[in-house]
Amino acid sequence: DAGITQSPRHKVTETGTPVTLRCHQTENHRYMYWYRQDPGHGLRLIHYSYGVKDTDKGEVSDGYSVSRSKTEDFLLTLESATSSQTSVYFCAISESILSGGAYEQYFGPGTRLTVT
Amino acid sequence: QKEVEQDPGPLSVPEGAIVSLNCTYSNSAFQYFMWYRQYSRKGPELLMYTYSSGNKEDGRFTAQVDKSSKYISLFIRDSQPSDSATYLCAMIDYGQNFVFGPGTRLSVLP
């Protein structure tokens, strides 16, 4: 998994509680991404980061926030979890196309989150 | 209309068959095209990527891009049971925006 770890790997939580998922990389890649994957929708981008403290919203960012205080760590927080946020969450990393880096993304193993 | 359309399958073929997987897209700004393979309960892994229209071959896999028709394909020759997985197409513009298709689930039967 290209030096990407996610924690926790599985989590069950109750509606209304805050949840934080962690992504850690050892590749020193500039870009980091959080996706959710749901049947029929494929991978949908939640937030991404293009450097330390530089983040931007993706397609499905409502109800989620992110932080990146170090190159290697990207945190995803569900501020008040809802059942609609039950999903598999994937972190990914990539380098910059414009800097001549690789354009492929490398994915972590995923976190299965269930909100009851 | 979604930016990237892909038949979700499932697609079942006998071992040794040629498999054709396809995606269509609507955004002409997409410049790079990729195919990912995802095994059950795993993260996607990159199979192939291509930039221009035309064909690119890697072993049993051939990626084909037709930018004029906004259509990309992945062909798998001599398919094996180990090829059973979900195949995701992905595209990116110069803005570092990756867009994925929903995936096609493939089963290769021994």
Coordinates of C-alpha atoms in Angstrom, one line a residue:
Chain A
D1 CA 0.0 0.0 0.0
A2 CA 2.8 2.4 -0.9
G3 CA 3.6 3.5 2.7
I4 CA 0.1 4.6 3.6
T5 CA -1.6 3.6 6.8
Q6 CA -5.1 4.4 8.0
S7 CA -6.4 4.2 11.5
P8 CA -8.6 2.9 12.8
R9 CA -9.4 0.2 10.2
H10 CA -12.8 -0.4 11.6
K11 CA -15.1 1.8 13.8
V12 CA -18.6 1.7 15.0
T13 CA -20.0 4.9 16.5
E14 CA -23.3 6.4 17.5
T15 CA -25.1 9.2 15.7
G16 CA -24.1 12.6 17.0
T17 CA -20.6 11.7 18.2
P18 CA -17.4 13.2 16.6
V19 CA -15.1 10.8 14.8
T20 CA -11.5 11.4 13.6
L21 CA -9.8 9.2 11.0
R22 CA -6.1 9.3 10.5
C23 CA -4.0 8.9 7.4
H24 CA -0.2 8.6 7.6
Q25 CA 2.2 8.4 4.7
T26 CA 5.9 7.7 4.6
E27 CA 6.4 8.7 0.9
N28 CA 6.7 12.5 1.4
H29 CA 4.1 13.1 -1.3
R30 CA 2.7 16.6 -1.5
Y31 CA -1.0 15.8 -2.2
M32 CA -3.3 13.9 0.2
Y33 CA -6.9 13.0 -0.4
W34 CA -9.9 11.6 1.5
Y35 CA -12.5 9.7 -0.4
R36 CA -15.6 7.8 0.6
Q37 CA -16.7 4.8 -1.4
D38 CA -20.4 3.7 -1.5
P39 CA -22.2 1.1 -3.7
G40 CA -23.3 2.7 -6.9
H41 CA -21.3 5.9 -6.4
G42 CA -17.7 4.8 -6.6
L43 CA -15.1 7.0 -5.0
R44 CA -16.2 10.5 -4.2
L45 CA -13.7 13.1 -3.0
I46 CA -14.4 14.6 0.4
H47 CA -11.4 16.9 0.9
Y48 CA -7.8 17.1 -0.3
S49 CA -4.6 18.8 0.8
Y50 CA -1.9 20.3 -1.4
G51 CA 0.5 21.0 1.4
V52 CA 0.8 21.6 5.1
K53 CA -2.2 23.6 6.3
D54 CA -3.4 23.9 2.7
T55 CA -6.7 22.1 2.1
D56 CA -9.7 22.4 -0.2
K57 CA -13.2 20.9 -0.5
G58 CA -14.2 18.1 -2.7
E59 CA -17.5 16.9 -4.1
V60 CA -19.0 15.7 -0.8
S61 CA -17.5 17.9 1.9
D62 CA -20.6 18.8 4.0
G63 CA -20.3 17.4 7.5
Y64 CA -16.5 16.8 7.2
S65 CA -13.5 18.8 8.2
V66 CA -9.8 18.1 7.7
S67 CA -6.4 19.2 9.0
R68 CA -2.9 18.7 7.9
S69 CA -0.3 20.0 10.4
K70 CA 2.5 17.8 9.1
T71 CA 3.4 16.5 5.6
E72 CA 2.9 12.9 6.6
D73 CA -0.5 13.2 8.4
F74 CA -4.0 14.1 7.1
L75 CA -6.9 13.9 9.5
L76 CA -10.6 13.6 8.6
T77 CA -13.1 14.6 11.2
L78 CA -16.8 13.9 11.2
E79 CA -18.1 16.7 13.4
S80 CA -21.3 15.0 14.4
A81 CA -21.6 11.6 12.7
T82 CA -24.9 10.7 10.9
S83 CA -26.0 7.3 9.5
S84 CA -25.5 8.7 6.0
Q85 CA -21.8 8.8 6.7
T86 CA -21.6 5.1 7.1
S87 CA -19.1 4.2 4.4
V88 CA -15.6 3.0 3.6
Y89 CA -13.1 5.8 3.7
F90 CA -9.9 5.8 1.7
C91 CA -6.9 8.0 2.0
A92 CA -4.8 8.6 -1.1
I93 CA -1.5 10.4 -1.9
S94 CA 0.0 11.7 -5.1
E95 CA 2.6 14.0 -6.4
S96 CA 2.0 17.1 -8.5
I97 CA 1.5 16.8 -12.2
L98 CA 2.8 20.3 -12.9
S99 CA 6.0 19.6 -11.1
G100 CA 6.6 16.6 -13.3
G101 CA 5.6 14.2 -10.6
A102 CA 3.6 11.0 -11.1
Y103 CA -0.1 11.5 -11.7
E104 CA -1.2 8.3 -10.2
Q105 CA -2.7 8.1 -6.8
Y106 CA -1.7 5.5 -4.2
F107 CA -4.4 4.4 -1.8
G108 CA -4.4 3.3 1.7
P109 CA -6.2 0.1 3.0
G110 CA -9.4 1.9 4.0
T111 CA -11.4 2.5 7.1
R112 CA -14.9 0.9 7.5
L113 CA -17.1 3.3 9.5
T114 CA -20.5 2.4 10.7
V115 CA -22.7 5.0 12.3
T116 CA -25.6 3.5 14.3
Chain B
Q1 CA -25.3 13.4 -16.1
K2 CA -22.3 12.2 -14.2
E3 CA -18.9 13.3 -15.4
V4 CA -17.7 9.7 -15.8
E5 CA -20.1 6.8 -16.7
Q6 CA -19.2 3.2 -16.3
D7 CA -21.3 0.1 -16.5
P8 CA -21.4 -1.4 -13.0
G9 CA -21.8 -5.0 -14.1
P10 CA -21.4 -7.5 -12.7
L11 CA -19.7 -9.0 -15.7
S12 CA -19.0 -12.7 -15.7
V13 CA -16.7 -14.4 -18.2
P14 CA -15.1 -17.8 -18.5
E15 CA -11.4 -18.1 -17.9
G16 CA -9.4 -17.3 -21.0
A17 CA -11.9 -14.9 -22.5
I18 CA -11.1 -11.4 -23.7
V19 CA -12.7 -8.8 -21.4
S20 CA -13.6 -5.3 -22.5
L21 CA -14.3 -2.6 -19.9
N22 CA -15.4 0.9 -20.8
C23 CA -16.0 4.4 -19.6
T24 CA -17.4 7.5 -21.2
Y25 CA -16.8 11.0 -19.9
S26 CA -18.2 14.5 -20.6
N27 CA -15.4 16.9 -19.6
S28 CA -13.0 17.6 -22.4
A29 CA -10.5 19.1 -19.9
F30 CA -9.5 15.6 -18.8
Q31 CA -5.9 14.9 -19.9
Y32 CA -4.8 11.7 -18.1
F33 CA -6.7 8.5 -18.0
M34 CA -6.1 5.7 -15.6
W35 CA -7.4 2.2 -14.7
Y36 CA -7.4 0.9 -11.2
R37 CA -8.1 -2.6 -9.9
Q38 CA -9.7 -3.1 -6.5
Y39 CA -10.0 -6.4 -4.8
S40 CA -12.7 -6.9 -2.2
R41 CA -12.0 -5.1 1.0
K42 CA -8.8 -3.5 -0.4
G43 CA -7.8 -0.1 -1.6
P44 CA -7.6 0.5 -5.4
E45 CA -4.3 -0.1 -7.1
L46 CA -3.1 1.5 -10.3
L47 CA -3.1 -0.8 -13.3
M48 CA -2.4 1.5 -16.2
Y49 CA -2.3 5.1 -17.2
T50 CA -2.2 6.9 -20.5
Y51 CA -2.1 10.5 -21.7
S52 CA -2.9 10.7 -25.3
S53 CA -5.4 9.0 -27.6
G54 CA -4.4 5.6 -28.8
N55 CA -3.4 2.3 -27.3
K56 CA -1.0 1.3 -24.5
E57 CA -0.2 -2.3 -23.8
D58 CA 1.2 -3.9 -20.7
G59 CA 1.3 -7.7 -20.7
R60 CA -2.3 -9.0 -20.9
F61 CA -3.7 -5.5 -20.5
T62 CA -4.4 -2.9 -23.2
A63 CA -5.7 0.6 -22.4
Q64 CA -7.3 2.6 -25.2
V65 CA -8.3 6.2 -25.3
D66 CA -10.4 8.0 -27.9
K67 CA -10.5 11.7 -26.9
S68 CA -12.7 12.7 -29.8
S69 CA -15.4 10.3 -28.6
K70 CA -14.6 10.8 -24.9
Y71 CA -14.4 7.1 -24.5
I72 CA -11.8 4.9 -22.9
S73 CA -11.4 1.1 -22.7
L74 CA -9.4 -1.5 -20.9
F75 CA -9.0 -4.9 -22.6
I76 CA -7.8 -8.0 -20.6
R77 CA -6.6 -10.9 -22.7
D78 CA -6.5 -14.5 -21.5
S79 CA -8.5 -13.5 -18.4
Q80 CA -7.7 -15.4 -15.2
P81 CA -9.7 -16.0 -12.0
S82 CA -7.2 -13.7 -10.3
D83 CA -8.5 -10.9 -12.5
S84 CA -11.8 -11.0 -10.6
A85 CA -12.1 -7.6 -9.0
T86 CA -13.8 -4.2 -9.5
Y87 CA -12.2 -2.1 -12.2
L88 CA -12.3 1.7 -11.8
C89 CA -11.6 4.2 -14.5
A90 CA -10.2 7.5 -13.4
M91 CA -9.4 10.8 -15.1
I92 CA -7.6 14.0 -14.2
D93 CA -7.3 17.5 -15.5
Y94 CA -4.4 19.9 -14.9
G95 CA -6.1 21.1 -11.8
Q96 CA -5.2 17.9 -10.0
N97 CA -8.9 16.9 -9.8
F98 CA -9.2 13.2 -10.0
V99 CA -12.7 11.9 -11.0
F100 CA -13.5 8.2 -10.8
G101 CA -16.1 6.1 -12.5
P102 CA -18.3 3.9 -10.2
G103 CA -16.5 0.7 -11.2
T104 CA -17.3 -2.5 -13.0
R105 CA -17.3 -5.7 -11.0
L106 CA -15.7 -8.5 -13.0
S107 CA -15.8 -12.3 -12.2
V108 CA -13.7 -14.7 -14.2
L109 CA -15.0 -18.2 -13.8
P110 CA -12.5 -21.1 -13.8

